Coordinates of C-alpha atoms in Angstrom, one line a residue:
M1 CA 126.7 114.6 85.5
T2 CA 123.2 116.1 85.3
D3 CA 122.8 119.3 87.4
P4 CA 119.8 118.8 89.6
A5 CA 118.9 122.5 89.2
D6 CA 118.2 121.7 85.5
L7 CA 116.1 118.7 86.0
T8 CA 112.3 118.6 85.5
V9 CA 110.3 116.0 87.5
T10 CA 106.7 114.8 87.2
L11 CA 105.2 112.9 90.1
V12 CA 102.1 110.8 89.3
D13 CA 99.9 109.7 92.2
G14 CA 98.1 106.5 91.4
Y15 CA 96.9 106.4 95.0
V16 CA 97.8 104.1 97.9
D17 CA 95.8 102.4 100.5
E18 CA 97.5 100.5 103.4
P19 CA 96.5 99.3 106.8
A20 CA 97.9 102.5 108.3
H21 CA 97.9 104.9 105.3
F22 CA 95.1 106.5 103.2
G23 CA 95.9 108.1 99.8
V24 CA 92.8 108.0 97.7
P25 CA 91.1 111.4 97.3
P26 CA 90.0 113.3 99.3
Y27 CA 93.2 112.1 101.0
I28 CA 96.7 112.9 99.9
S29 CA 99.2 110.4 101.2
T30 CA 102.7 111.1 102.6
Y31 CA 104.4 109.5 99.6
P32 CA 104.2 112.2 97.0
R33 CA 104.9 114.9 99.6
F34 CA 107.9 113.2 101.0
T35 CA 109.2 112.4 97.5
A36 CA 108.8 116.0 96.4
G37 CA 110.6 117.1 99.5
A38 CA 113.4 114.7 98.8
I39 CA 113.8 115.8 95.2
V40 CA 113.9 119.5 96.3
D41 CA 116.4 118.6 99.0
A42 CA 118.6 117.0 96.3
G43 CA 118.7 120.3 94.4
V44 CA 115.7 120.4 92.1
P45 CA 113.9 123.7 92.3
E46 CA 110.3 123.5 93.5
E47 CA 109.1 125.1 90.2
N48 CA 110.5 122.2 88.3
V49 CA 108.4 119.6 90.1
T50 CA 105.0 118.8 88.7
Y51 CA 102.4 116.7 90.5
H52 CA 99.4 115.0 88.9
T53 CA 96.8 112.5 90.2
I54 CA 95.9 109.6 87.9
D55 CA 92.3 111.0 87.8
E56 CA 93.7 114.3 86.4
L57 CA 95.5 112.4 83.6
R58 CA 92.3 110.5 82.8
D59 CA 90.3 113.7 82.6
D60 CA 92.9 115.7 80.6
R61 CA 95.1 113.9 78.0
Q62 CA 97.1 117.1 77.5
K63 CA 98.6 116.7 80.9
W64 CA 100.3 113.5 79.7
A65 CA 102.8 115.8 78.1
D66 CA 104.2 116.4 81.6
V67 CA 104.8 112.7 81.9
A68 CA 106.4 112.5 78.5
D69 CA 108.7 115.5 78.8
A70 CA 110.0 115.2 82.3
D71 CA 113.6 114.2 82.9
L72 CA 112.4 112.0 85.7
M73 CA 108.9 110.5 86.1
V74 CA 108.1 109.0 89.5
Y75 CA 104.9 106.8 89.8
I76 CA 103.5 106.2 93.3
G77 CA 100.8 103.7 94.0
G78 CA 99.7 100.4 95.5
M79 CA 96.8 98.9 97.5
T80 CA 97.4 96.5 100.3
V81 CA 93.9 96.5 101.7
P82 CA 90.7 96.2 99.7
G83 CA 88.4 99.2 99.4
K84 CA 85.6 101.0 97.6
Y85 CA 86.3 104.6 96.8
V86 CA 84.2 107.6 95.9
G87 CA 86.7 110.5 95.7
G88 CA 89.0 108.8 93.1
T89 CA 89.8 105.6 91.3
P90 CA 93.2 103.9 91.9
A91 CA 95.4 103.3 88.8
E92 CA 95.0 100.0 87.1
P93 CA 98.0 98.0 85.9
D94 CA 97.4 98.9 82.3
E95 CA 97.5 102.6 83.2
V96 CA 100.7 102.2 85.2
R97 CA 102.3 100.5 82.1
E98 CA 101.1 103.4 79.8
L99 CA 102.8 105.9 82.1
A100 CA 106.1 104.1 81.7
W101 CA 105.7 103.8 77.9
T102 CA 104.8 107.5 77.7
A103 CA 107.8 108.7 79.8
D104 CA 110.7 109.7 77.6
G105 CA 112.9 110.4 80.6
V106 CA 113.9 108.1 83.4
S107 CA 111.0 106.3 85.1
V108 CA 110.8 104.9 88.6
M109 CA 107.9 103.4 90.5
G110 CA 107.5 103.0 94.3
G111 CA 105.2 102.9 97.2
P112 CA 103.3 99.8 98.4
I113 CA 103.2 98.6 94.8
R114 CA 106.5 97.1 95.7
F115 CA 104.6 94.4 97.7
G116 CA 103.0 93.3 94.4
V117 CA 100.2 94.0 92.0
G118 CA 97.6 91.9 90.3
E119 CA 95.8 92.5 87.0
E120 CA 93.2 94.6 88.9
N121 CA 93.0 96.3 92.3
A122 CA 91.2 93.3 93.8
G123 CA 93.7 92.0 96.3
A124 CA 95.3 88.7 96.7
Q125 CA 94.4 86.7 93.6
E126 CA 97.7 87.4 91.9
M127 CA 100.4 89.3 93.7
K128 CA 103.3 89.1 91.3
R129 CA 104.6 92.4 89.9
Q130 CA 104.0 92.3 86.2
N131 CA 106.5 93.7 83.7
L132 CA 105.4 97.3 84.0
D133 CA 108.4 98.6 82.0
Y134 CA 109.8 101.0 84.4
D135 CA 113.5 101.8 84.5
F136 CA 113.6 101.4 88.2
L137 CA 111.5 99.9 91.0
A138 CA 112.1 101.3 94.5
M139 CA 112.0 98.2 96.8
A140 CA 112.4 100.3 99.9
D141 CA 111.5 104.0 100.4
V142 CA 110.6 105.7 97.1
E143 CA 111.5 109.1 98.5
A144 CA 115.0 107.8 99.3
A145 CA 115.3 106.3 95.8
A146 CA 114.3 109.6 94.3
Y147 CA 116.8 111.6 96.3
D148 CA 119.6 109.2 95.5
L149 CA 118.6 109.0 91.8
V150 CA 118.8 112.8 91.5
Q151 CA 122.1 112.9 93.4
N152 CA 123.5 110.2 91.1
G153 CA 122.6 112.0 87.9
L154 CA 119.6 109.7 87.3
E155 CA 122.0 106.7 86.8
G156 CA 120.7 104.5 89.7
F157 CA 120.3 104.1 93.4
D158 CA 120.6 101.5 96.2
N159 CA 117.4 100.4 97.8
R160 CA 117.3 101.8 101.3
Y161 CA 115.1 103.3 103.9
R162 CA 115.3 107.0 104.8
D163 CA 116.5 108.0 108.3
N164 CA 114.7 110.4 110.7
D165 CA 116.9 113.4 109.8
E166 CA 116.0 113.0 106.1
L167 CA 112.4 112.5 107.0
D168 CA 112.4 115.8 109.0
R169 CA 113.7 117.7 106.0
W170 CA 111.7 116.0 103.3
A171 CA 108.4 116.2 105.1
A172 CA 108.7 119.9 105.6
K173 CA 110.1 120.7 102.2
G174 CA 107.4 118.6 100.3
A175 CA 104.4 120.6 101.6
F176 CA 104.2 122.6 98.4
V177 CA 102.8 119.7 96.4
V178 CA 99.4 120.0 98.0
E179 CA 98.8 123.2 96.1
Q180 CA 98.9 121.2 92.9
H181 CA 96.3 118.6 94.0
P182 CA 93.0 119.2 92.2
N183 CA 91.1 119.0 95.5
H184 CA 93.1 121.8 97.1
P185 CA 92.4 123.5 99.4
D186 CA 88.8 122.8 100.5
Y187 CA 88.4 119.1 99.8
L188 CA 91.8 117.7 100.6
I189 CA 92.9 115.9 103.8
C190 CA 96.6 115.5 104.5
E191 CA 97.5 112.1 105.8
M192 CA 100.2 112.6 108.4
E193 CA 102.8 110.0 109.5
T194 CA 103.7 109.9 113.2
S195 CA 105.5 106.5 113.0
R196 CA 105.7 103.4 110.9
G197 CA 106.4 99.8 111.7
C198 CA 104.8 97.7 114.4
A199 CA 105.8 96.0 117.6
Y200 CA 103.5 93.1 116.8
R201 CA 103.5 90.5 114.1
C202 CA 100.0 89.6 113.0
S203 CA 100.0 87.0 110.2
F204 CA 98.4 89.1 107.5
C205 CA 99.8 92.6 107.9
T206 CA 102.4 94.4 105.8
E207 CA 103.1 97.0 108.4
P208 CA 105.8 94.9 110.3
M209 CA 107.7 94.8 107.0
Y210 CA 108.7 98.4 107.9
G211 CA 110.4 97.0 111.1
N212 CA 109.8 98.0 114.7
P213 CA 108.1 101.3 115.4
A214 CA 110.1 104.3 114.3
F215 CA 108.7 107.5 115.8
R216 CA 109.0 111.0 114.5
T217 CA 109.4 113.7 117.1
P218 CA 106.4 115.9 117.9
E219 CA 108.4 118.9 116.6
S220 CA 108.9 117.3 113.2
V221 CA 105.2 116.5 112.7
V222 CA 104.2 119.9 113.9
R223 CA 106.6 121.6 111.6
E224 CA 105.2 119.7 108.6
V225 CA 101.6 120.6 109.6
G226 CA 102.7 124.2 109.9
N227 CA 104.1 124.2 106.4
L228 CA 101.1 122.5 105.0
A229 CA 98.8 125.0 106.7
D230 CA 100.9 127.8 105.2
R231 CA 100.1 126.2 101.8
G232 CA 96.4 126.4 102.5
A233 CA 95.8 122.9 104.0
K234 CA 93.0 122.9 106.6
H235 CA 92.3 119.2 107.1
F236 CA 94.7 116.7 108.7
R237 CA 94.6 113.0 109.7
L238 CA 97.1 111.4 111.9
G239 CA 96.6 108.1 110.2
R240 CA 100.1 106.8 109.3
Q241 CA 100.9 104.8 112.5
A242 CA 100.0 101.4 113.9
D243 CA 99.1 102.9 117.3
I244 CA 98.6 106.6 118.1
L245 CA 98.8 105.9 121.8
A246 CA 102.4 104.6 121.5
F247 CA 103.6 107.8 119.9
G248 CA 106.9 109.0 121.4
G249 CA 107.2 105.9 123.6
D250 CA 109.0 102.6 123.4
G251 CA 106.7 101.2 120.7
E252 CA 104.1 99.8 123.1
A253 CA 103.5 101.9 126.2
P254 CA 101.7 105.2 126.0
N255 CA 103.5 108.5 126.4
P256 CA 101.0 111.3 127.3
D257 CA 103.6 114.0 127.3
A258 CA 104.6 113.3 123.7
L259 CA 101.0 113.2 122.6
R260 CA 100.3 116.5 124.4
K261 CA 103.2 118.1 122.5
L262 CA 102.0 116.7 119.3
Y263 CA 98.3 117.7 119.5
G264 CA 99.0 121.0 121.3
G265 CA 101.6 121.9 118.8
I266 CA 99.4 121.2 115.8
R267 CA 96.7 123.4 117.2
E268 CA 99.3 126.2 117.7
V269 CA 100.6 126.1 114.1
A270 CA 97.3 125.5 112.5
P271 CA 94.7 127.4 114.6
E272 CA 92.3 127.6 111.8
L273 CA 92.3 123.9 110.9
E274 CA 88.9 122.4 110.2
T275 CA 89.6 118.7 110.6
L276 CA 92.0 116.9 113.0
H277 CA 91.4 113.2 113.1
L278 CA 93.4 110.0 113.6
D279 CA 93.1 106.4 112.6
N280 CA 94.8 103.4 114.3
M281 CA 94.8 102.8 118.1
N282 CA 95.8 99.4 119.5
P283 CA 93.3 98.1 122.0
I284 CA 95.9 96.0 123.8
T285 CA 97.7 99.3 124.7
V286 CA 94.5 100.6 126.3
V287 CA 94.1 97.4 128.3
N288 CA 97.8 97.0 129.4
W289 CA 98.2 100.6 130.4
P290 CA 94.7 101.8 131.2
E291 CA 95.5 105.0 133.2
K292 CA 98.1 106.3 130.8
S293 CA 95.8 105.4 127.9
R294 CA 92.9 107.3 129.5
E295 CA 95.1 110.3 129.8
C296 CA 96.1 110.1 126.2
I297 CA 92.6 109.6 125.0
R298 CA 91.5 112.7 127.0
I299 CA 94.3 114.7 125.3
I300 CA 93.1 113.6 121.9
A301 CA 89.5 114.4 122.6
E302 CA 90.5 117.9 123.9
H303 CA 92.2 118.8 120.6
N304 CA 90.6 116.9 117.8
T305 CA 87.4 117.7 115.8
P306 CA 84.2 115.8 116.3
G307 CA 83.4 112.5 114.5
D308 CA 86.9 111.1 115.0
T309 CA 87.5 107.3 114.9
A310 CA 90.1 105.2 116.5
A311 CA 90.3 101.9 114.5
F312 CA 90.7 98.9 116.7
G313 CA 92.3 95.9 115.0
L314 CA 90.4 93.1 116.8
E315 CA 90.4 91.2 113.5
S316 CA 88.7 88.1 115.0
A317 CA 86.9 87.4 118.3
D318 CA 87.6 83.6 117.8
P319 CA 90.4 82.5 120.2
V320 CA 91.4 79.7 117.7
V321 CA 91.9 82.3 114.9
Q322 CA 93.6 84.7 117.4
E323 CA 96.2 82.1 118.3
A324 CA 96.8 80.8 114.7
N325 CA 97.5 84.3 113.4
T326 CA 99.4 85.9 116.4
L327 CA 96.6 88.4 117.0
N328 CA 97.4 90.5 120.1
V329 CA 94.0 91.2 121.6
T330 CA 91.2 89.0 122.9
A331 CA 87.5 89.8 122.6
D332 CA 87.3 90.6 126.3
E333 CA 90.2 92.9 126.1
C334 CA 88.8 94.7 123.1
F335 CA 85.5 95.1 124.8
E336 CA 87.3 96.8 127.8
A337 CA 89.2 99.1 125.4
V338 CA 85.9 100.0 123.7
K339 CA 84.4 100.9 127.1
I340 CA 87.4 103.1 128.1
V341 CA 87.3 105.1 124.8
N342 CA 83.6 105.6 125.2
E343 CA 84.1 106.8 128.8
E344 CA 86.9 109.2 128.1
A345 CA 86.0 110.5 124.6
G346 CA 82.5 109.6 123.7
W347 CA 81.1 113.0 124.7
R348 CA 79.6 115.4 122.3
P349 CA 80.8 119.0 121.9
G350 CA 78.5 121.6 123.3
E351 CA 78.1 119.9 126.6
S352 CA 80.4 119.3 129.6
P353 CA 82.3 116.0 129.1
A354 CA 81.8 115.2 132.7
D355 CA 78.0 114.9 132.7
A356 CA 76.8 115.0 129.1
P357 CA 74.8 112.0 127.9
T358 CA 76.4 110.4 124.9
H359 CA 73.0 109.4 123.4
G360 CA 69.3 110.0 124.0
P361 CA 67.1 113.0 123.9
D362 CA 69.3 115.2 126.1
A363 CA 72.6 114.6 124.1
A364 CA 74.1 117.4 122.2
N365 CA 73.3 117.4 118.5
R366 CA 76.9 116.8 117.3
L367 CA 78.8 113.6 116.7
P368 CA 80.9 112.3 119.6
K369 CA 84.5 113.5 119.8
L370 CA 86.2 110.1 119.4
L371 CA 84.8 106.6 119.2
P372 CA 86.4 103.2 118.4
G373 CA 85.9 101.5 115.1
I374 CA 86.1 97.7 114.9
N375 CA 88.1 95.9 112.2
L376 CA 87.1 92.3 111.5
L377 CA 89.1 90.3 109.0
H378 CA 88.0 87.0 107.5
G379 CA 89.9 84.3 105.6
L380 CA 92.6 84.0 108.3
K381 CA 94.2 80.8 109.3
G382 CA 92.0 78.7 111.6
E383 CA 88.8 80.3 110.5
R384 CA 85.7 78.0 110.9
E385 CA 82.0 78.4 111.0
E386 CA 82.1 79.2 114.8
T387 CA 84.3 82.2 114.0
F388 CA 81.4 84.1 112.5
A389 CA 79.3 83.4 115.6
H390 CA 82.1 84.6 117.9
N391 CA 82.3 87.9 116.0
K392 CA 78.6 88.5 116.1
R393 CA 78.4 87.8 119.8
F394 CA 81.2 90.3 120.4
L395 CA 79.4 93.0 118.4
Q396 CA 76.1 92.3 120.1
R397 CA 77.8 92.5 123.5
V398 CA 79.1 95.9 122.7
Y399 CA 75.7 97.1 121.6
D400 CA 73.8 95.6 124.5
A401 CA 76.2 97.3 127.0
G402 CA 75.1 100.7 125.6
L403 CA 78.5 101.4 124.1
M404 CA 79.1 103.1 120.8
V405 CA 81.5 102.2 117.9
R406 CA 81.7 104.6 115.0
R407 CA 81.9 101.9 112.3
I408 CA 82.4 98.1 111.8
N409 CA 84.8 97.3 109.0
I410 CA 84.3 93.7 107.8
R411 CA 86.7 92.6 105.0
Q412 CA 88.5 89.6 103.6
V413 CA 92.2 89.0 103.9
M414 CA 94.7 90.0 101.2
A415 CA 97.8 87.8 101.4
F416 CA 101.1 89.3 100.5
E417 CA 104.5 87.8 100.0
G418 CA 106.5 88.2 103.2
T419 CA 103.6 87.7 105.5
E420 CA 102.6 84.5 107.3
M421 CA 99.4 84.4 105.2
A422 CA 101.3 84.2 101.9
D423 CA 101.2 80.4 101.7
E424 CA 97.5 80.2 102.6
G425 CA 96.6 83.1 100.3
A426 CA 92.8 83.6 99.7
N427 CA 91.9 80.0 99.9
I428 CA 90.0 80.1 103.2
A429 CA 88.2 83.3 102.2
K430 CA 87.1 81.7 98.9
D431 CA 85.9 78.6 100.7
H432 CA 83.8 80.6 103.2
K433 CA 82.5 83.2 100.7
K434 CA 78.8 82.3 101.1
L435 CA 79.1 82.1 104.9
F436 CA 80.9 85.5 104.9
Q437 CA 78.2 87.2 102.7
Q438 CA 75.4 86.0 104.9
Y439 CA 77.2 86.9 108.1
K440 CA 78.0 90.4 106.8
K441 CA 74.4 91.0 105.8
E442 CA 73.3 90.0 109.3
V443 CA 75.7 92.4 111.0
R444 CA 74.6 95.2 108.8
E445 CA 71.0 94.6 109.6
E446 CA 71.2 93.7 113.3
I447 CA 74.1 95.8 114.5
D448 CA 75.1 98.5 112.1
R449 CA 71.8 100.3 111.7
P450 CA 70.8 100.4 115.4
M451 CA 74.4 101.4 116.3
L452 CA 74.3 104.2 113.8
R453 CA 71.0 105.5 115.2
R454 CA 72.7 105.6 118.6
V455 CA 75.9 107.3 117.4
A456 CA 74.1 109.8 115.1
P457 CA 70.4 110.1 116.1
A458 CA 67.9 112.1 114.1
G459 CA 68.6 115.7 114.5
T460 CA 72.4 115.3 114.7
V461 CA 74.1 118.1 112.7
L462 CA 77.0 117.4 110.4
P463 CA 78.7 120.6 109.5
N464 CA 80.5 121.1 106.2
V465 CA 79.3 118.1 104.1
H466 CA 80.9 118.2 100.7
L467 CA 78.4 117.4 97.9
E468 CA 80.0 114.7 95.7
Y469 CA 77.6 113.0 93.3
H470 CA 74.0 112.5 92.3
Q471 CA 72.1 109.2 92.3
D472 CA 68.4 108.3 92.1
G473 CA 67.3 111.9 92.5
R474 CA 69.4 112.5 95.6
T475 CA 72.7 114.3 96.3
F476 CA 75.4 112.4 98.2
G477 CA 78.2 113.9 100.2
R478 CA 80.6 113.4 103.1
Q479 CA 82.5 115.4 105.7
L480 CA 86.2 115.3 105.6
G481 CA 87.7 113.0 108.2
T482 CA 88.3 109.4 109.2
Y483 CA 85.5 107.1 107.9
P484 CA 83.0 109.9 107.4
L485 CA 79.3 109.2 107.1
L486 CA 77.9 109.1 103.6
V487 CA 74.9 111.4 103.6
G488 CA 72.1 111.3 101.1
I489 CA 70.0 114.5 100.7
P490 CA 66.7 114.7 98.8
G491 CA 66.9 116.5 95.4
E492 CA 69.8 117.2 93.1
R493 CA 72.0 120.0 94.5
E494 CA 74.9 121.8 93.0
L495 CA 78.0 119.6 93.4
G496 CA 81.3 120.8 94.9
R497 CA 79.5 122.9 97.5
T498 CA 79.6 122.5 101.2
I499 CA 76.5 122.6 103.4
D500 CA 75.5 121.7 106.9
V501 CA 73.1 118.8 107.2
A502 CA 70.8 117.5 109.9
I503 CA 70.3 113.7 110.0
V504 CA 66.7 112.5 109.5
D505 CA 67.1 108.7 108.8
H506 CA 69.6 105.9 108.8
G507 CA 70.7 103.1 106.5
Y508 CA 73.2 100.4 107.4
R509 CA 76.3 102.5 106.9
S510 CA 74.9 105.8 105.6
V511 CA 72.3 108.4 106.6
T512 CA 69.7 110.6 105.0
G513 CA 69.8 114.3 105.9
V514 CA 68.3 117.7 105.1
P515 CA 70.0 121.1 104.9
H516 CA 70.5 122.7 108.3
P517 CA 68.9 124.9 109.4
L518 CA 65.9 123.8 107.3
D519 CA 64.0 126.9 106.1
P520 CA 60.2 125.9 106.2
N521 CA 59.6 128.7 103.6
E522 CA 62.0 127.0 101.1
A523 CA 61.9 123.3 102.1
S524 CA 60.8 120.9 99.3
M525 CA 58.1 118.3 99.9
D526 CA 60.8 115.6 99.7
E527 CA 62.8 117.3 102.4
L528 CA 59.8 117.8 104.7
T529 CA 58.5 114.2 104.3
S530 CA 62.0 112.8 105.0
I531 CA 61.7 114.2 108.6
P532 CA 60.5 111.4 111.0
G533 CA 56.8 111.9 111.8
I534 CA 56.0 114.1 108.9
G535 CA 53.9 112.5 106.1
K536 CA 52.7 113.9 102.8
R537 CA 49.6 115.5 104.3
T538 CA 51.5 117.3 107.1
A539 CA 54.2 118.4 104.6
G540 CA 51.4 119.7 102.3
D541 CA 49.9 121.7 105.2
I542 CA 53.3 123.3 105.9
V543 CA 53.8 124.3 102.3
V544 CA 50.2 125.7 102.0
N545 CA 50.6 127.8 105.1
R546 CA 53.7 129.6 104.0
P547 CA 55.2 132.1 104.6
Y548 CA 56.3 131.9 108.2
A549 CA 58.0 134.7 110.1
S550 CA 60.1 132.2 112.0
A551 CA 60.6 128.5 112.2
D552 CA 58.9 128.5 115.6
E553 CA 55.6 129.2 113.9
V554 CA 55.6 125.7 112.3
S555 CA 54.1 123.2 114.7
V556 CA 53.7 119.5 114.1
A557 CA 52.3 117.2 116.7
D558 CA 54.9 114.9 118.3
V559 CA 57.7 116.2 116.1
D560 CA 60.5 118.5 117.5
L561 CA 61.1 120.5 114.4
S562 CA 63.7 122.6 116.1
K563 CA 66.2 119.7 115.6
F564 CA 66.1 120.4 111.9
T565 CA 65.2 124.1 111.7
G566 CA 67.3 125.2 114.5
S567 CA 64.5 127.6 115.5
Y568 CA 66.3 130.3 113.7
P569 CA 64.4 133.3 112.3
V570 CA 63.8 133.0 108.6
E571 CA 63.1 135.6 105.9
P572 CA 59.4 135.7 105.2
R573 CA 58.9 134.8 101.5
A574 CA 56.8 137.2 99.4
E575 CA 53.4 135.9 98.3

């Protein structure tokens, strides 16, 4: 029998993306942390556990020695929703196979990859698990498989789900893994699980495969956050749940007391946190329990950080599609939920929530605390040409009512074995491809850009934008959080830095910004001309008349430069 204390273990994170779970950098999912905690709980010392991302292994072939030499290699990955990623590239099947071939010890794979994998990360074309040459495939919880495997001397395990007592231990004990992530500590956001499973049974979703909602206690989540904060984590996202409002309740009704303990406790154990965001919120909960939901939403907005997004799974505004796919919210109900979130959490920090305007010239220059996001899914059963018109009418209604949504996510269905969409597959999506592309273009042009101008008007300040890559003479970056805005900044700046940015212009789903506060003695011509109302001639005049003793000395007709300069004193530049 192998002594766990003598084992070496390598965890490889190929990244996950699920309806209620992010794991592509800058996110780190729960899977590697829980698995590491389970392995340590089974008796393996922390110092014997090595964690690598797939991008690390691509960048440094020498690190493959950790894969080859480990007594146990655990691969974690799997995508059950389509996505485009900036911070990392999910592992492709050929890479997953190479890991198995490289491992001289026992190899096990787990995570949402158990639902299937095609020849590329493109969704529902081919969802059979190929022969990936692993010794074991965890068809339930990979963390439970890893625990049992270590306990059984690496000789096998029974597929099972972990219980809440195990989760409490493993979540707390696995926090050390974040220190081995290449993005740690400044550009890493920890995905937090508050529950899994769902009370509803939408035709396409894999979340019900985890069963009815199983909630962690507030104390368990808070303890994990505290351990992560002790390891240097500063960014957290309560994303691993079907409905944040149902936390601590019966799976459907809101429980304000539990949410207050959760959010208040997180703030106590991580007082220096820089990001506290969430993801999924069920609009039917807001409609069915409006007063309790309002209280919960107020609690969230009191404790979170600005720019937070509550994803609403409307999926389709077409009643025919709603009925055919057991969707649980109508367009009218979703509209009411959008309105309630705007009323309770659409305020901007810096002003009193009671009377602060959410948009317009008198609004504070920060993103709103919490706004809904709308998920629309195409290729579902019953979809017809009228479906696209229903969806557009709903979005236009929201905009015309003066409401705000942080983002509109339009995607096509991925059909997985075990869901009601399995038999239909991607056939409807393929048949409607041209219609889908035209409709998506119209939404981007007619709704997305004006909505973005409303949510983040020119002059809005985005603190701590991480600079990620260069393209076409500009530098692009994002804040950490749920669905952060992509920001393009004129000029090529040093990557890996963090700067504050003031928004000057808007694309369909991204913005242009300049450093904030903008120093008129240092600003480039490109930065100056990107400000609305400043052309090349005016920008040239500003440059010629340097230096300025303060930003207030720079005056441009019909342009409020203080939005971008902050009216802060600046150091006069020598002639």
